[in-house]
Coordinates of C-alpha atoms and ligand atoms in Angstrom, one line a residue:
M1 CA -13.8 -10.8 -21.1
R2 CA -12.8 -14.4 -21.1
P3 CA -15.7 -16.6 -19.7
F4 CA -15.1 -17.8 -16.1
D5 CA -16.8 -19.6 -13.3
Y6 CA -17.9 -17.8 -10.1
T7 CA -18.4 -19.3 -6.7
R8 CA -19.0 -17.7 -3.3
A9 CA -16.8 -19.2 -0.6
Q10 CA -18.6 -20.7 2.4
D11 CA -15.5 -20.7 4.6
A12 CA -11.7 -20.1 4.3
E13 CA -10.8 -23.8 4.1
S14 CA -13.0 -24.5 1.1
A15 CA -11.8 -21.3 -0.6
I16 CA -8.2 -22.3 -0.2
R17 CA -8.9 -25.8 -1.4
L18 CA -10.5 -24.5 -4.6
L19 CA -7.4 -22.5 -5.4
E20 CA -5.1 -25.3 -4.5
R21 CA -6.9 -27.5 -7.0
N22 CA -6.9 -24.9 -9.8
P23 CA -3.8 -22.9 -10.7
S24 CA -6.0 -20.5 -12.7
A25 CA -8.4 -19.7 -9.8
V26 CA -8.3 -16.4 -7.9
F27 CA -9.8 -14.9 -4.8
L28 CA -12.2 -12.0 -5.3
G29 CA -12.5 -9.2 -2.7
G30 CA -14.5 -6.1 -3.6
G31 CA -13.5 -6.6 -7.2
T32 CA -12.5 -3.0 -7.8
N33 CA -9.1 -4.0 -9.2
L34 CA -9.5 -7.6 -10.3
V35 CA -12.6 -7.1 -12.3
D36 CA -11.0 -4.1 -14.2
L37 CA -8.0 -6.3 -15.0
M38 CA -10.3 -9.1 -16.2
R39 CA -12.2 -6.7 -18.5
L40 CA -8.8 -5.6 -19.9
G41 CA -7.7 -9.2 -20.5
V42 CA -4.8 -8.8 -18.0
A43 CA -6.3 -11.3 -15.6
T44 CA -7.8 -14.4 -17.2
P45 CA -8.9 -16.7 -14.3
E46 CA -11.0 -19.8 -15.0
L47 CA -12.6 -19.6 -11.6
V48 CA -13.3 -16.6 -9.3
V49 CA -13.7 -17.5 -5.6
D50 CA -15.6 -14.7 -3.8
V51 CA -14.1 -14.3 -0.3
A52 CA -15.7 -10.9 0.4
R53 CA -18.4 -12.4 2.6
L54 CA -16.2 -14.6 4.8
P55 CA -16.5 -13.6 8.4
Y56 CA -13.4 -11.4 8.6
D57 CA -15.4 -8.1 8.6
R58 CA -14.6 -6.8 12.0
V59 CA -12.0 -4.5 13.7
E60 CA -11.3 -6.1 17.0
P61 CA -9.0 -5.3 20.0
L62 CA -6.0 -7.6 20.4
P63 CA -4.8 -8.7 23.8
G64 CA -2.0 -6.3 24.7
G65 CA -3.7 -3.2 23.2
G66 CA -3.4 -3.7 19.5
L67 CA -6.1 -4.1 16.8
R68 CA -6.9 -6.9 14.4
I69 CA -8.4 -5.7 11.1
G70 CA -10.3 -8.5 9.3
A71 CA -9.4 -9.0 5.7
T72 CA -13.0 -8.3 4.4
V73 CA -13.4 -5.0 6.3
R74 CA -14.2 -2.4 3.7
N75 CA -11.9 0.5 3.3
S76 CA -14.7 3.0 4.2
D77 CA -15.5 1.1 7.4
L78 CA -11.9 0.9 8.4
A79 CA -11.3 4.6 7.9
A80 CA -14.4 5.4 10.0
D81 CA -13.5 3.0 12.8
P82 CA -13.3 5.0 16.1
A83 CA -10.3 3.1 17.4
V84 CA -8.4 3.5 14.1
R85 CA -9.2 7.2 13.9
A86 CA -8.1 7.8 17.5
R87 CA -5.0 5.6 17.7
Y88 CA -3.8 5.2 14.1
P89 CA -4.7 8.5 12.3
V90 CA -2.1 7.7 9.7
L91 CA -4.1 4.7 8.6
A92 CA -7.4 6.5 8.4
Q93 CA -5.8 9.4 6.5
A94 CA -4.2 7.1 4.0
L95 CA -7.4 5.2 3.4
L96 CA -9.3 8.5 2.8
A97 CA -6.6 9.7 0.4
G98 CA -7.2 6.7 -1.8
A99 CA -9.7 6.1 -4.7
S100 CA -13.2 7.5 -4.2
G101 CA -16.0 7.1 -1.6
Q102 CA -17.8 4.6 -3.9
L103 CA -14.6 2.5 -4.4
R104 CA -13.8 2.6 -0.7
N105 CA -17.2 1.2 0.1
L106 CA -16.4 -1.9 -1.9
A107 CA -12.7 -2.3 -1.5
T108 CA -11.5 -4.8 1.2
T109 CA -8.4 -4.8 3.3
G110 CA -7.1 -7.9 1.7
G111 CA -7.8 -6.8 -1.8
N112 CA -6.3 -3.3 -1.2
L113 CA -3.0 -4.9 -0.2
L114 CA -2.9 -7.1 -3.3
Q115 CA -4.0 -4.5 -5.9
R116 CA -1.7 -4.5 -8.9
T117 CA 0.4 -1.7 -10.4
R118 CA -1.1 1.0 -12.5
C119 CA 1.8 1.0 -14.9
A120 CA 0.1 1.8 -18.3
Y121 CA 2.0 -1.0 -20.1
F122 CA 0.9 -3.6 -17.6
Q123 CA -2.7 -2.7 -18.3
D124 CA -2.4 -2.9 -22.1
V125 CA -2.2 -6.4 -23.4
T126 CA -1.1 -5.3 -26.8
L127 CA 2.2 -4.1 -25.4
P128 CA 5.2 -6.0 -23.9
C129 CA 5.5 -6.0 -20.1
N130 CA 7.7 -8.3 -18.0
K131 CA 5.3 -8.3 -15.1
R132 CA 2.3 -9.4 -17.3
A133 CA 4.2 -11.4 -19.9
P134 CA 7.6 -12.5 -18.4
G135 CA 10.5 -12.0 -20.7
S136 CA 8.7 -9.7 -23.1
G137 CA 10.5 -6.6 -22.0
C138 CA 9.9 -3.3 -20.1
P139 CA 8.9 -0.5 -22.4
A140 CA 8.3 1.8 -19.5
R141 CA 12.1 2.3 -19.0
D142 CA 12.4 4.3 -22.2
G143 CA 8.7 5.2 -22.5
Y144 CA 6.1 6.6 -20.2
H145 CA 7.4 6.4 -16.6
T146 CA 6.6 9.7 -15.0
N147 CA 4.8 8.0 -12.1
L148 CA 7.1 5.0 -11.8
A149 CA 9.9 4.0 -9.3
I150 CA 13.0 5.9 -8.2
L151 CA 14.0 3.3 -5.5
G152 CA 14.6 -0.4 -5.6
A153 CA 13.7 -0.9 -9.3
S154 CA 15.5 -3.4 -11.6
P155 CA 16.3 -3.5 -15.3
A156 CA 13.3 -5.8 -15.6
C157 CA 10.7 -3.5 -14.0
V158 CA 10.3 0.0 -12.7
A159 CA 6.7 -0.2 -11.6
T160 CA 5.3 1.3 -8.3
H161 CA 2.9 -0.2 -5.8
P162 CA -0.3 1.9 -5.8
S163 CA -1.8 1.3 -2.4
D164 CA -2.0 4.2 0.1
M165 CA -3.2 2.0 2.9
A166 CA -0.2 -0.3 2.6
V167 CA 2.2 2.6 3.1
A168 CA 0.5 3.5 6.4
L169 CA 0.6 -0.2 7.4
A170 CA 4.3 -0.4 6.6
A171 CA 5.0 2.6 8.9
L172 CA 2.8 1.0 11.6
D173 CA 4.8 -2.3 11.5
A174 CA 1.6 -4.2 10.7
V175 CA 1.6 -8.0 10.5
V176 CA -0.5 -9.8 7.9
Q177 CA -2.2 -13.0 8.9
V178 CA -2.4 -15.6 6.1
E179 CA -4.1 -19.0 5.8
G180 CA -3.0 -21.3 3.0
P181 CA -2.6 -24.9 1.8
G182 CA 0.5 -25.2 4.1
G183 CA -1.4 -23.8 7.2
P184 CA -1.4 -20.4 8.8
R185 CA 1.5 -17.9 8.8
A186 CA 2.2 -14.3 9.8
V187 CA 4.1 -12.0 7.4
R188 CA 5.4 -8.6 8.3
L189 CA 3.7 -6.0 6.0
R190 CA 7.1 -4.6 5.1
D191 CA 8.1 -8.1 3.9
L192 CA 4.8 -8.8 2.1
H193 CA 5.5 -7.0 -1.2
R194 CA 8.6 -7.8 -3.2
L195 CA 11.1 -5.7 -5.1
P196 CA 11.0 -6.7 -8.8
G197 CA 14.5 -8.1 -9.2
D198 CA 14.5 -10.4 -12.2
D199 CA 10.9 -11.7 -11.6
P200 CA 8.5 -8.8 -11.6
S201 CA 5.6 -11.1 -12.2
R202 CA 5.4 -11.8 -8.5
D203 CA 4.2 -8.8 -6.5
T204 CA 4.3 -10.4 -3.1
V205 CA 5.8 -13.3 -1.2
L206 CA 2.4 -15.0 -1.0
D207 CA 2.0 -18.4 -2.7
H208 CA -1.0 -19.4 -4.9
G209 CA -3.9 -20.2 -2.6
E210 CA -2.8 -18.2 0.4
L211 CA -5.7 -16.1 1.7
I212 CA -5.2 -13.0 3.8
T213 CA -7.5 -13.2 6.8
A214 CA -6.4 -10.2 8.9
V215 CA -3.9 -7.4 9.5
D216 CA -2.7 -6.9 13.1
L217 CA -1.5 -3.6 14.5
S218 CA 0.6 -3.3 17.7
P219 CA -0.2 -0.5 20.1
L220 CA 1.9 2.7 19.5
P221 CA 3.8 4.3 22.4
D222 CA 1.7 6.7 24.5
G223 CA 3.1 9.9 23.1
A224 CA 3.3 8.7 19.4
R225 CA 1.8 10.9 16.7
S226 CA 1.2 9.8 13.1
R227 CA 0.3 11.3 9.8
Y228 CA -0.1 10.5 6.1
R229 CA 0.7 13.0 3.4
K230 CA 0.0 12.3 -0.3
V231 CA 1.0 14.4 -3.3
R232 CA -0.8 13.7 -6.6
D233 CA -1.8 15.3 -9.9
R234 CA -5.4 16.0 -8.8
A235 CA -6.9 16.5 -5.3
S236 CA -8.9 13.3 -5.5
F237 CA -9.3 10.1 -7.4
A238 CA -5.5 9.9 -8.3
F239 CA -2.7 7.7 -7.2
A240 CA 0.3 9.0 -5.3
L241 CA 3.2 10.6 -7.1
V242 CA 4.8 10.5 -3.7
S243 CA 3.4 9.8 -0.3
V244 CA 4.8 9.7 3.2
A245 CA 3.4 7.8 6.3
A246 CA 5.2 8.7 9.5
V247 CA 4.9 7.8 13.1
V248 CA 6.9 9.8 15.6
E249 CA 7.4 9.9 19.3
V250 CA 9.3 12.8 20.8
A251 CA 10.4 12.3 24.5
G252 CA 13.0 14.1 26.5
G253 CA 13.6 16.5 23.6
V254 CA 14.7 13.7 21.2
L255 CA 13.0 11.4 18.7
Q256 CA 12.5 8.2 20.6
D257 CA 10.5 6.3 18.0
V258 CA 10.4 7.2 14.3
R259 CA 9.0 5.1 11.5
I260 CA 8.7 6.4 8.0
A261 CA 7.3 4.7 4.9
L262 CA 7.2 6.2 1.3
G263 CA 4.6 5.5 -1.3
G264 CA 4.7 6.1 -5.1
V265 CA 8.5 5.5 -5.3
A266 CA 9.0 1.8 -5.4
H267 CA 7.6 -1.7 -6.2
K268 CA 6.6 -1.9 -2.6
P269 CA 5.8 0.4 0.3
W270 CA 9.3 1.7 1.0
R271 CA 10.3 1.7 4.6
A272 CA 12.8 4.6 5.0
E273 CA 15.3 2.8 7.3
R274 CA 18.3 5.0 6.5
A275 CA 16.3 8.1 7.4
E276 CA 15.0 6.5 10.6
E277 CA 18.6 5.7 11.6
V278 CA 19.6 9.3 11.1
L279 CA 16.7 10.5 13.2
R280 CA 16.5 8.0 16.1
G281 CA 17.8 9.6 19.3
A282 CA 18.3 13.1 17.7
P283 CA 16.6 16.3 18.6
P284 CA 13.9 17.1 16.0
S285 CA 14.9 20.0 13.7
E286 CA 14.3 20.9 10.0
E287 CA 18.0 20.4 9.3
R288 CA 18.0 16.9 10.8
F289 CA 14.9 16.0 8.9
R290 CA 16.5 17.2 5.6
Q291 CA 19.6 15.2 6.3
A292 CA 17.5 12.1 7.0
A293 CA 15.5 12.5 3.8
E294 CA 18.7 13.0 1.8
A295 CA 20.3 9.9 3.4
E296 CA 17.3 7.9 2.3
L297 CA 17.1 9.3 -1.2
A298 CA 20.9 8.9 -1.9
A299 CA 20.0 5.5 -3.3
A300 CA 17.4 6.9 -5.7
A301 CA 18.0 6.1 -9.4
P302 CA 15.4 8.1 -11.3
L303 CA 14.6 7.7 -14.9
R304 CA 14.5 10.4 -17.6
D305 CA 11.1 11.8 -16.7
N306 CA 10.7 11.1 -13.0
A307 CA 13.7 12.8 -11.4
F308 CA 11.2 15.4 -9.9
K309 CA 10.2 12.7 -7.4
V310 CA 13.6 12.9 -5.6
P311 CA 13.2 16.5 -4.3
L312 CA 9.4 16.0 -4.0
A313 CA 9.9 13.0 -1.7
R314 CA 12.6 14.9 0.3
N315 CA 10.3 17.9 0.7
V316 CA 7.2 15.8 1.6
M317 CA 9.2 13.9 4.2
V318 CA 10.6 17.0 5.8
R319 CA 7.2 18.7 5.8
T320 CA 5.4 15.7 7.4
L321 CA 8.1 15.3 10.1
L322 CA 8.0 19.1 10.9
D323 CA 4.2 18.8 11.3
L324 CA 4.5 15.9 13.6
A325 CA 7.3 17.4 15.7
A326 CA 5.5 20.7 16.0
D327 CA 1.9 19.8 16.5
P328 CA 1.1 17.6 19.4
A329 CA -2.5 17.3 18.4
E330 CA -2.3 15.5 15.2
G331 CA -5.9 16.3 14.5
P332 CA -8.9 14.3 13.3
A333 CA -8.4 11.7 10.7
G334 CA -11.7 12.3 9.1
S335 CA -10.9 14.6 6.2
Q336 CA -9.1 13.8 3.0
A337 CA -5.3 13.8 3.3
G338 CA -3.4 14.9 0.3
S339 CA -2.3 17.7 -1.9
Q340 CA -1.9 18.5 -5.6
A341 CA 1.5 18.3 -7.1
G342 CA 1.6 21.9 -7.9
G343 CA 0.0 23.3 -4.8
P344 CA 1.3 23.8 -1.2
A345 CA 1.9 20.4 0.4
G346 CA -0.6 21.1 3.2
N347 CA -3.7 21.6 0.9
G348 CA -6.8 19.6 1.8
E349 CA -5.1 17.7 4.7
A350 CA -6.7 16.4 7.8
R351 CA -5.6 18.8 10.6
Ligands
LIG401 C1 -10.4 4.8 -10.4 C2 -9.6 4.2 -9.3 C3 -8.9 5.0 -8.5 C4 -8.2 4.4 -7.4 N1 -7.4 5.2 -6.6 C5 -6.6 4.7 -5.6 C6 -5.8 5.4 -4.8 O1 -5.7 6.6 -4.9 N2 -5.1 4.8 -3.8 C7 -5.3 3.5 -3.6 O2 -4.6 2.9 -2.6 N3 -6.0 2.7 -4.3 C8 -6.7 3.3 -5.3 N4 -7.5 2.5 -6.1 C9 -7.5 1.0 -6.0 C10 -8.4 0.5 -5.0 O3 -8.0 0.9 -3.7 C11 -8.3 -1.0 -5.1 O4 -8.9 -1.4 -6.3 C12 -9.0 -1.8 -4.0 O5 -8.4 -1.4 -2.7 C13 -8.8 -3.3 -4.2 O6 -9.6 -3.9 -3.2 P1 -10.7 -5.0 -3.6 O7 -11.2 -5.6 -2.4 O8 -11.7 -4.4 -4.5 O9 -9.8 -6.0 -4.4 P2 -10.1 -7.0 -5.6 O10 -10.1 -6.2 -6.8 O11 -11.2 -7.9 -5.3 O12 -8.8 -7.9 -5.5 C14 -7.5 -7.4 -5.7 C15 -6.5 -8.6 -5.6 O13 -6.5 -9.1 -4.3 C16 -6.7 -10.5 -4.3 N5 -7.5 -10.7 -3.0 C17 -8.6 -10.1 -2.6 N6 -8.9 -10.4 -1.4 C18 -7.9 -11.3 -1.0 C19 -7.7 -12.0 0.2 N7 -8.4 -11.9 1.3 N8 -6.6 -12.8 0.3 C20 -5.8 -13.0 -0.8 N9 -6.0 -12.3 -1.9 C21 -7.0 -11.5 -2.0 C22 -7.5 -10.7 -5.6 O14 -7.3 -12.1 -6.0 C23 -6.8 -9.7 -6.5 O15 -5.6 -10.3 -7.0 C24 -8.3 3.0 -7.2 C25 -9.1 2.2 -8.0 C26 -9.7 2.8 -9.0 C27 -10.6 1.9 -9.9
LIG402 S1 7.6 -1.1 -15.3 FE1 7.0 -3.2 -14.8 S2 4.8 -3.2 -15.1 FE2 5.6 -1.5 -16.2 S3 6.1 -2.2 -18.3 FE3 7.9 -2.4 -17.1 S4 7.8 -4.6 -16.5 FE4 5.7 -4.0 -17.0

């Protein structure tokens, strides 16, 4: 690992100033992704500014009924928060479907959002990769890409974003609060991550030195129900092949509010806007859910070895929506959501 300096930030302002002065400085949250990348030589900062002890470690009510999640709240604490479990089960389920208990105890809200792709070429500095070394090429296209994108990819990069939490937050219309050299700003979670286009080196719209301080959730409609379903190669400790976060409100026999986000399929949490359009105002039915999923996936452009993700995403969307439409008690968020790729989609899920 390349030698680097370490400092623990005393406050947000000085942390931001340190990054402003040094283009090679980075923030450190729980370190569960950044430190791995430093060991691999993928990240080579001169200065690491530890922000994990800044006073953003609380989940607090917002005026109007929402919640503010501090950027240094650990993933375990967030998943266990009573207000999150009761009002946003999709978020607790997504968190518990990610990583392992030990990792979740360290991982922070801010760091989770900004974790980097698990594309094997990105993590191997002996190989070309446009994201790590712009202009060097994308060997994944013709190489190993089983777990890579089917939506929104570009000739330059077909990577996927790995976070489960971010997929739930995209479905919840979360807003990310940021402080930076240019002052504070709010970014919709669905706009935080970028599609790769011709510059895959940039994962998000954040500029160097911008610090995530919180994530805000608006209240959901009274009758809304939510759920996260993740399909992966193993029942735990594995990233999503495909995941679905859905928030649904059925009133008067029709879908009043429906918000769907997909994970494991794109360079960012993929908000399924076409599917939502097909569903909004319609009576819930399996046929309608299937039509909606197919409308969304019509734009899919799978590679040689990941075409299986198209029917998988369709089926996981339909199953998740059927569960939400059929089961008014969405159940506790406290158990591990997810299933193995080969098993029935309901395996091991929170009920
Ligand atoms: C074996 C393994 C399995 C895993 N499985 C899953 C999984 O199934 N699902 C899943 O979602 N995740 C999984 N993860 C990833 C894990 O969730 C992330 O490593 C973790 O969430 C990152 O959070 P952190 O606080 O440790 O971030 P760090 O590693 O500290 O930082 C990550 C990035 O965020 C930046 N950063 C940190 N805090 C801030 C801030 N406040 N403002 C601006 N920038 C900031 C850092 O500079 C860095 O670029 C797995 C990880 C491992 C090692
Ligand atoms: S898919 Fe993206 S991250 Fe993976 S090798 Fe290609 S450019 Fe690099």
